[in-house]
CSV table of C-alpha atoms in Angstrom, one decimal:
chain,number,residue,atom,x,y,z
A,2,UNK,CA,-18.6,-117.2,92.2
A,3,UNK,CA,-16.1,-115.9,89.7
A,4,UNK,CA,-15.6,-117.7,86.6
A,5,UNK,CA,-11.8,-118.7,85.7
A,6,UNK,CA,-10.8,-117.2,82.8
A,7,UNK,CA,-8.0,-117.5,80.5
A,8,UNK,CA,-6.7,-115.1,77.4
A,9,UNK,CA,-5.5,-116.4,74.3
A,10,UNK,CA,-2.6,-114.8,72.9
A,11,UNK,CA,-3.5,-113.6,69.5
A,12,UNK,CA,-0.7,-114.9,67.7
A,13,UNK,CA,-0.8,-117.9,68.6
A,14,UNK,CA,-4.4,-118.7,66.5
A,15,UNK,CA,-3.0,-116.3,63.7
A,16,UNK,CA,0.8,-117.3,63.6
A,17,UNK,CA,1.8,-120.4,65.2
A,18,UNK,CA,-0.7,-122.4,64.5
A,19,UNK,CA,-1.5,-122.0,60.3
A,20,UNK,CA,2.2,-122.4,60.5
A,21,UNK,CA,1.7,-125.7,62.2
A,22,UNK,CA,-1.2,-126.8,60.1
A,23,UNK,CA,0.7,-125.8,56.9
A,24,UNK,CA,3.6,-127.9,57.9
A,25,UNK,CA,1.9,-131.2,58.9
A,26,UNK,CA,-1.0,-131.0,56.8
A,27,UNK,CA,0.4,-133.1,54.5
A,28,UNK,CA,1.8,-136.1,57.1
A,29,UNK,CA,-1.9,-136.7,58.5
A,30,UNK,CA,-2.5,-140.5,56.9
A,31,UNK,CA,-6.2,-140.3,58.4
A,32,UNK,CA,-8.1,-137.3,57.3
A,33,UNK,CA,-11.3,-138.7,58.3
A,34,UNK,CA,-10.7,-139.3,61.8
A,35,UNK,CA,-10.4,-136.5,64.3
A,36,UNK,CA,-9.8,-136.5,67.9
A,37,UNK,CA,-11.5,-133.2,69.4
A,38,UNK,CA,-14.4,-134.7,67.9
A,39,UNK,CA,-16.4,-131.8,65.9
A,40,UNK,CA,-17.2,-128.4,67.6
A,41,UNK,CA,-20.6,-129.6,68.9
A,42,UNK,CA,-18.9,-131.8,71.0
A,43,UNK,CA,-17.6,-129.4,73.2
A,44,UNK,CA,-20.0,-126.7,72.4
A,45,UNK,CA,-22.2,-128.4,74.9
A,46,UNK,CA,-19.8,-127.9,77.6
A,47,UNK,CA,-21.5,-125.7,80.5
A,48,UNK,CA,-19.7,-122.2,81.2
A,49,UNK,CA,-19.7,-124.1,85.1
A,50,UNK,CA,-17.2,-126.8,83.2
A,51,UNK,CA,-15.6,-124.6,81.1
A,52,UNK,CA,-12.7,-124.6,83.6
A,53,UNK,CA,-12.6,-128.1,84.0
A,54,UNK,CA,-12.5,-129.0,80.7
A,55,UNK,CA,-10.2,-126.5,79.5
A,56,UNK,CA,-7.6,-127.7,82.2
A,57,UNK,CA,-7.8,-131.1,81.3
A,58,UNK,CA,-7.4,-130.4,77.4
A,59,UNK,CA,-4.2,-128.6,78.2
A,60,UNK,CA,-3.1,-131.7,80.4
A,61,UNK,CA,-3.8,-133.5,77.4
A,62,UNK,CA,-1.7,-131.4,75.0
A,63,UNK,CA,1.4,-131.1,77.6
A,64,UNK,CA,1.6,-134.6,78.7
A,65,UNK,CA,0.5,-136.6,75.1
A,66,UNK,CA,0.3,-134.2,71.9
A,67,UNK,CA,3.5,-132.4,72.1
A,68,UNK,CA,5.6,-135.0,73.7
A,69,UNK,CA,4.5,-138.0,71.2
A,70,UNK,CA,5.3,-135.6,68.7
A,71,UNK,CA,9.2,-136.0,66.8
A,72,UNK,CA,9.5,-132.5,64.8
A,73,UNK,CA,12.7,-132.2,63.1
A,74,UNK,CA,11.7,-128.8,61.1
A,75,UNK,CA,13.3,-125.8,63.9
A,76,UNK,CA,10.7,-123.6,62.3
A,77,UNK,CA,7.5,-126.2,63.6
A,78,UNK,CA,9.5,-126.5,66.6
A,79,UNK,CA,9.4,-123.3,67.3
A,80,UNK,CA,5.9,-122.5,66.5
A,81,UNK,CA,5.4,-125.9,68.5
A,82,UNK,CA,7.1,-124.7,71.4
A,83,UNK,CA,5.3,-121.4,71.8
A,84,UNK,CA,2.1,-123.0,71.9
A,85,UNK,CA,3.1,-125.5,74.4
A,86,UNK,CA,4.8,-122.6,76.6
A,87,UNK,CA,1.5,-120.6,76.2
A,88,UNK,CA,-0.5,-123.3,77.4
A,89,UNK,CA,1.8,-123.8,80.2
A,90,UNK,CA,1.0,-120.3,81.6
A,91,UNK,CA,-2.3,-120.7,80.7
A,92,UNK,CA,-2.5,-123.9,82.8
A,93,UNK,CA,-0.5,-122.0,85.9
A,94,UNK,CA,-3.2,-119.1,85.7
A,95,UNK,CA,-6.3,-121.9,85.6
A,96,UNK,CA,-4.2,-123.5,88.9
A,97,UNK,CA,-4.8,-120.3,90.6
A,98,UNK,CA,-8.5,-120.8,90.4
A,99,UNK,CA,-8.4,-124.6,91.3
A,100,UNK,CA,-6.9,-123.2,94.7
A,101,UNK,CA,-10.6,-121.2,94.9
A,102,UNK,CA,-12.7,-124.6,94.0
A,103,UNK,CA,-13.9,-122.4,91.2
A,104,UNK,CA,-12.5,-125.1,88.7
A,105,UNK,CA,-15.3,-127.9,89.3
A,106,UNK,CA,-15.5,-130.8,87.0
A,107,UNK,CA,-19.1,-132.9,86.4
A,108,UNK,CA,-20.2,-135.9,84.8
A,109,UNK,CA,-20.4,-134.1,81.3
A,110,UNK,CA,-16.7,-132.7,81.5
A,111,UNK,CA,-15.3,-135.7,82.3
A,112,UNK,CA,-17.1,-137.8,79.4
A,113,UNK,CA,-16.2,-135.1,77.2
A,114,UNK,CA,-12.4,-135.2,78.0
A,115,UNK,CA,-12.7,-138.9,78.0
A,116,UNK,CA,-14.0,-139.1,74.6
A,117,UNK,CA,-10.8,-136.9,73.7
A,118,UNK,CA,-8.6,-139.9,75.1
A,119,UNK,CA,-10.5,-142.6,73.2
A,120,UNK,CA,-10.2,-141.2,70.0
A,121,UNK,CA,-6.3,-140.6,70.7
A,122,UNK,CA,-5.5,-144.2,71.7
A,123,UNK,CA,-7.4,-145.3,68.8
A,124,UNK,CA,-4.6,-144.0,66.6
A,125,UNK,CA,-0.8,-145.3,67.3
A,126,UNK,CA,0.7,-142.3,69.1
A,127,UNK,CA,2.3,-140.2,66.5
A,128,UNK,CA,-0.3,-140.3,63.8
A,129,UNK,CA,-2.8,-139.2,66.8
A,130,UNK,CA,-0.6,-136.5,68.4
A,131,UNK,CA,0.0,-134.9,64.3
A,132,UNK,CA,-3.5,-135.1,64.2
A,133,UNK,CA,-4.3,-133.5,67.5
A,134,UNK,CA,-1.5,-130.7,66.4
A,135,UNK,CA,-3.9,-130.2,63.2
A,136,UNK,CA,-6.8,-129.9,65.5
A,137,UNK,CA,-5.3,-127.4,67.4
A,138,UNK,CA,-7.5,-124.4,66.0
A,139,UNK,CA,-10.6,-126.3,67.4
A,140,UNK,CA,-9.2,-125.8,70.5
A,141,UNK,CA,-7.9,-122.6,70.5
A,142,UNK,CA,-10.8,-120.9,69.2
A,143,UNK,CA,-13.0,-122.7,71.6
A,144,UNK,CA,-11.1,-121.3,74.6
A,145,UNK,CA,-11.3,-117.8,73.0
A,146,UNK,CA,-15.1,-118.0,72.5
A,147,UNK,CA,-15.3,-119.7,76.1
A,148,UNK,CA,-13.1,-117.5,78.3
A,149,UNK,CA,-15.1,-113.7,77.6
A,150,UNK,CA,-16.1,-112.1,80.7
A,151,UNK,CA,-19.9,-112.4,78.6
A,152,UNK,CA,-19.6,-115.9,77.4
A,153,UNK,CA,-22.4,-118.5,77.9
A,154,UNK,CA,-21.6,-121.7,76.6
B,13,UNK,CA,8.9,-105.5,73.3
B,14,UNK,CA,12.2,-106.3,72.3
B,15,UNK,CA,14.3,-108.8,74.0
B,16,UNK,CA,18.2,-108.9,73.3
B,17,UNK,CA,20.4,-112.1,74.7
B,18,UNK,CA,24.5,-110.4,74.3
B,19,UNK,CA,27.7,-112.3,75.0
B,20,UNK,CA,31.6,-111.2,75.0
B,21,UNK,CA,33.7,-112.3,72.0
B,22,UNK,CA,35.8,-115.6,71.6
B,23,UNK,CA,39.3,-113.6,70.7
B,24,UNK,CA,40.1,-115.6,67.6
B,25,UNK,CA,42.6,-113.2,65.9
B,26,UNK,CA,42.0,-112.3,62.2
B,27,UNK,CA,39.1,-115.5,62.2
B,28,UNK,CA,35.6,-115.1,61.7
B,29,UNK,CA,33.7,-116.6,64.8
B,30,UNK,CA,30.4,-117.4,64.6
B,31,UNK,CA,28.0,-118.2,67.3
B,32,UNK,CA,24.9,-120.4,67.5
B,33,UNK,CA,22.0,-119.7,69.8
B,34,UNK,CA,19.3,-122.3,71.3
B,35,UNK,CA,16.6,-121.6,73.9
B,36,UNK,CA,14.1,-123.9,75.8
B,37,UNK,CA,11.0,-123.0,77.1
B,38,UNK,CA,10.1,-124.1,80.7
B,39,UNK,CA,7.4,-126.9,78.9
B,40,UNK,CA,11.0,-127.8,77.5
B,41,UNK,CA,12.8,-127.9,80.4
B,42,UNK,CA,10.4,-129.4,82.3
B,43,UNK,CA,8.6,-132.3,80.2
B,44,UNK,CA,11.4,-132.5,77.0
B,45,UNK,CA,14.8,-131.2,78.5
B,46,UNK,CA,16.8,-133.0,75.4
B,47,UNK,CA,15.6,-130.5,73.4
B,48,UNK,CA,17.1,-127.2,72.8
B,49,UNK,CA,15.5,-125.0,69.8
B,50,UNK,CA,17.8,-123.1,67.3
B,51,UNK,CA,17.1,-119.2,67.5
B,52,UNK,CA,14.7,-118.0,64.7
B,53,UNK,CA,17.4,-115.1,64.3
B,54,UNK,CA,20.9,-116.1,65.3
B,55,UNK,CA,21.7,-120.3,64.3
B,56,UNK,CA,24.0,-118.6,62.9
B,57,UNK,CA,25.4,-115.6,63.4
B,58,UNK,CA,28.8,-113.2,63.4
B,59,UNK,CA,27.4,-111.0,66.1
B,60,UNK,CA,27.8,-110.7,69.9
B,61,UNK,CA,23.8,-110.1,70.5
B,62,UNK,CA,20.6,-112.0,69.2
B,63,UNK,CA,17.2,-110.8,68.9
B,64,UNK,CA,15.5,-113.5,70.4
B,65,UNK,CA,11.7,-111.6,70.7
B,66,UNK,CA,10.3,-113.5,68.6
B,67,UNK,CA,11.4,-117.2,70.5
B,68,UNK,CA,9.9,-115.6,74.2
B,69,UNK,CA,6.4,-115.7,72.6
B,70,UNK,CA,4.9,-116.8,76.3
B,71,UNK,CA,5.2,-115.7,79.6
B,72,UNK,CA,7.5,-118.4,81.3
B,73,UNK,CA,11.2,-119.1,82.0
B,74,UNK,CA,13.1,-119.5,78.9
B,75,UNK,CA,16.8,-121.4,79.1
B,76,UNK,CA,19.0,-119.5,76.4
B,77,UNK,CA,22.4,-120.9,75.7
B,78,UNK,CA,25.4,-119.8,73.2
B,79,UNK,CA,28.5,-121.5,71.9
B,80,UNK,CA,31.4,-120.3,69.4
B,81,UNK,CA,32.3,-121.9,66.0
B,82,UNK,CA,35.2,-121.6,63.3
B,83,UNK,CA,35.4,-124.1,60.4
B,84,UNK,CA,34.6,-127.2,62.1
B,85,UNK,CA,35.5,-126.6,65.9
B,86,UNK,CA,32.7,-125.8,68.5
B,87,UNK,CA,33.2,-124.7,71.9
B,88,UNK,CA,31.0,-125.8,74.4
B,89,UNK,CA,27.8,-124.6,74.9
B,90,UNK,CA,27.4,-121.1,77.5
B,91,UNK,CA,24.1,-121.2,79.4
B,92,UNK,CA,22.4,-118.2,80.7
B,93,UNK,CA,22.7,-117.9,84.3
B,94,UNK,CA,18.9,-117.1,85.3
B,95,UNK,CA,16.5,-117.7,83.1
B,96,UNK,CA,14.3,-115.0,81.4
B,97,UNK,CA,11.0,-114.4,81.8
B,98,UNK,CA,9.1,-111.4,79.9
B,99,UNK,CA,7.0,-110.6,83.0
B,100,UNK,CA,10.4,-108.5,83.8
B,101,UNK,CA,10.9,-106.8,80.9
B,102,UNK,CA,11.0,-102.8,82.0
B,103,UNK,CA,8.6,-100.8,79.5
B,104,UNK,CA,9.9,-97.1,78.7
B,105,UNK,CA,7.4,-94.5,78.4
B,106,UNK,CA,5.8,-94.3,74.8
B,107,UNK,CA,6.6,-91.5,72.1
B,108,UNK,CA,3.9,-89.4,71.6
B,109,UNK,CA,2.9,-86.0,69.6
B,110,UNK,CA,-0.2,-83.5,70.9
B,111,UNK,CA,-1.6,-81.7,68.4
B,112,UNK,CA,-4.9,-79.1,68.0
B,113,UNK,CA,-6.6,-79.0,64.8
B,114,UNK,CA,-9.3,-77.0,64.8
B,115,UNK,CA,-11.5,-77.2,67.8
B,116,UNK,CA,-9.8,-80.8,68.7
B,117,UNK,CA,-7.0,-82.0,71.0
B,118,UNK,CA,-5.5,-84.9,68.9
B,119,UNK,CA,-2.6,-87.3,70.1
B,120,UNK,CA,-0.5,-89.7,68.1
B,121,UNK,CA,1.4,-92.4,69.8
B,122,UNK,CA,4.6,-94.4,68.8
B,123,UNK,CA,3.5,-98.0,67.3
B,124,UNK,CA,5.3,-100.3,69.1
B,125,UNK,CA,4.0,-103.5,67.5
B,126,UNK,CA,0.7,-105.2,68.0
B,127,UNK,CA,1.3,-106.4,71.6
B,128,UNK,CA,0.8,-102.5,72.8
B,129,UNK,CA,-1.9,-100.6,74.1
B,130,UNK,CA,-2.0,-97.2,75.4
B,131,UNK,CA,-3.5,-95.6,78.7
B,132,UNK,CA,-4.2,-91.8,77.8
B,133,UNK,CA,-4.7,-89.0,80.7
B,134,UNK,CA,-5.7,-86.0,79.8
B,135,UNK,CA,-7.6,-83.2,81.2
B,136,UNK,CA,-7.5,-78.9,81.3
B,137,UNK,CA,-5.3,-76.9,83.0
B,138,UNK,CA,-7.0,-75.0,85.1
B,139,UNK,CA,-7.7,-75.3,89.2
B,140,UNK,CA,-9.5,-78.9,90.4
B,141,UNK,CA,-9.4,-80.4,86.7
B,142,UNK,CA,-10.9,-83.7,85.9
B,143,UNK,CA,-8.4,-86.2,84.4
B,144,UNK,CA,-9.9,-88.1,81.4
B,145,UNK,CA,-8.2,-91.5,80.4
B,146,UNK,CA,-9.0,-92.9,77.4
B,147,UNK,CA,-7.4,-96.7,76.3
B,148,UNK,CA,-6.0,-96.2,72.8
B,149,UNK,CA,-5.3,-99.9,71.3
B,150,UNK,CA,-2.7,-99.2,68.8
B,151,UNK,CA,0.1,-96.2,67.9
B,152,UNK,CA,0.5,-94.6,64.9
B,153,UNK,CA,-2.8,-93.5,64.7
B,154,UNK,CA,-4.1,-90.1,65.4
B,155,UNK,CA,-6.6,-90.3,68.2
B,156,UNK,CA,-9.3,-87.7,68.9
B,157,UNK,CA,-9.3,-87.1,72.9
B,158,UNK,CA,-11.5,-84.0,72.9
B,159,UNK,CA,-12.9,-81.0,71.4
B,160,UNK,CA,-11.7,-77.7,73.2
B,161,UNK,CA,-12.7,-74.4,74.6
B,162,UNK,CA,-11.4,-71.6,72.5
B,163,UNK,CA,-8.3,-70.1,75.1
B,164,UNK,CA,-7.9,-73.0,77.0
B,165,UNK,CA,-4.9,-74.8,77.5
B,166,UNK,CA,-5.2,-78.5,77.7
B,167,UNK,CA,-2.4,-81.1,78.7
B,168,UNK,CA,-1.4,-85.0,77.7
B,169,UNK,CA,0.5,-87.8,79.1
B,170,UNK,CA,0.5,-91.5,78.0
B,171,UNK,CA,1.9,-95.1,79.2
B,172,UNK,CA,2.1,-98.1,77.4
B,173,UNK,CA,0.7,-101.4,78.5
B,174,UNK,CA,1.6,-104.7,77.5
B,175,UNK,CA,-1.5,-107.6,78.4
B,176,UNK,CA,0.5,-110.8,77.4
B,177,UNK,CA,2.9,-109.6,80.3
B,178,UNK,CA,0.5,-107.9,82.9
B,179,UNK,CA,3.4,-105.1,82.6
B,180,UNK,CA,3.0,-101.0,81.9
B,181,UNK,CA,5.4,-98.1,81.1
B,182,UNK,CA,5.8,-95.3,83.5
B,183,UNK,CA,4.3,-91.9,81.9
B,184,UNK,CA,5.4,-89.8,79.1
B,185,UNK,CA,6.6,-86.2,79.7
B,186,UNK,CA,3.1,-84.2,79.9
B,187,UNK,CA,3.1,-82.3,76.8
B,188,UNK,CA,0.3,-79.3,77.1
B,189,UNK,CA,-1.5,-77.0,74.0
B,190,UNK,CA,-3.5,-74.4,73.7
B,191,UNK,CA,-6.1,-73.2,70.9
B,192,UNK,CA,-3.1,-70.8,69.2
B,193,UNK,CA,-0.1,-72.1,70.6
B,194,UNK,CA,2.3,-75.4,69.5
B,195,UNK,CA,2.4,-78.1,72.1
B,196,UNK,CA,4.8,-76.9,75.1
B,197,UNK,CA,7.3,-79.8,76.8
B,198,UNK,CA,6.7,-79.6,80.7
């Protein structure tokens, strides 16, 4: 069964986002709380889940982080907008494999994304989508270490 | 790849027009369609094109839209017809320069910016020859391809390939060298 895979545009780890970080660093009230959880947290994600999981994170961003988010800056917005539209093709690419079945999602992925959720609705909705926005590199590096032909989770 | 959004001139008679440029992606069309993003080049600008490469940064339908302004008047805004996606951008075939030093066929491709690599066939001219390809990931570098046979004649050609938008150039003109000769145009 072939593995869906997804490629992260290089810019978008070394551009957009440390423009993002460098802009909102600042505006995060709640340093100590993070919403991707650490790195170990999704580390244990199966490469049979990696699909899954990497769907519904996108989800997540498209439909909470960048809509709770009010960014007046045009030069966030744009470095905003570029991620969103990347996941966006990223997401219609991973839908092409959901037509195969290959995109299955088990007990773990779900509990995974759900912990995601929990820790964003602990936080009123802007503070957690800035936050999510500063946690951005988590994900994007995850889904570059996660989406090689030779990966194993 | 460079992407250029042009529109004809507001006739304003010895008055300096200048005109504004927004885009939305489709995530902004589709989940946020209040908002429209100021160009990174051309909020404002005297011109009648905008460099707006660096706004497509993803492979989806982007809205672009365009409206005129002297002193304090705006016109209303001027929408592109069709959207633009990058998938449809056409690639011209890359620059490139064949070269022999010594015993070694050497080529050096145009750098087109970091989103470009190259596909390189080459192979010797002579009756049933193998064609070598060898994937060169960035221009402006010399590239070693292969060490020759004294008196024969080896030939290049090169197209450019673009991953972000599953998109490639069609071939260079085949340039061809031999060990004493300069490299000869086809």
């Amino acid at each position: 069964l072939r593995r869906c895979l997804i490629s992260v545009d290089r810019s978008l780890i070394e551009k957009s986002f440390p423009e993002i970080k460098r802009a909102l660093q600042t505006n995060d009230t709640f340093p100590n709380v993070t919403i991707l959880s650490t790195l170990e947290n999704l580390k244990s994600i199966q490469p049979v889940d990696v699909c899954c999981v990497t769907s519904r994170l996108l989800t997540f961003y498209r439909d909470r982080v960048f809509k709770d988010h009010q960014e007046t800056s045009p030069e966030v917005m744009r470095q905003i907008s570029s991620i969103a539209n990347s996941f966006l093709y990223m997401q219609k690419t991973l839908e092409q494999c959901q037509v195969h079945n290959q995109c299955h999602c088990s007990q773990e992925a779900t509990n995974a994304t759900r912990t995601i959720h929990d820790n964003y609705d602990q936080l009123e909705a802007s503070s957690a989508a800035l936050k999510s926005l500063g946690e951005l590199d988590i994900f994007l590096a995850w889904i570059d270490e996660n989406h090689q032909e030779t990966s194993t989770a | 790849m460079k992407h250029l959004l042009m529109w004809n001139p507001v006739a304003q008679p010895r008055e300096t027009v200048l005109y504004s440029v927004e885009y939305q992606g489709e995530y902004e069309s589709l989940y946020m369609s209040h908002i429209w993003i100021p160009s990174s080049q051309c909020s404002p600008t005297n011109g009648l094109e905008c460099d707006v490469t660096d706004d497509v940064t993803a492979t989806v339908p982007y809205n672009f839209r365009v409206r005129a302004m002297l002193g304090s008047q705006t016109s209303a805004w001027s929408t592109l017809e069709h959207p633009f996606n990058r998938n449809s951008t056409v690639l011209v075939a890359p620059r490139m320069e064949v070269t022999e030093h010594g015993l070694h066929l050497v080529v050096k491709l145009e750098d087109l910016g970091p989103q470009f690599e190259f596909l390189v066939v080459y192979w010797r001219k002579e009756p049933g020859a193998t064609e070598h390809v060898k994937v060169v990931k960035s221009g402006n570098t010399p590239v070693h391809l292969e060490t020759m046979e004294p008196g024969a004649m080896y030939c290049v050609k090169a197209q450019a390939w673009v991953k972000a938008i599953g998109r490639h150039s069609t071939f260079s003109q085949i340039q061809c060298v031999d060990m004493q000769g300069e490299s000869l145009p086809l």
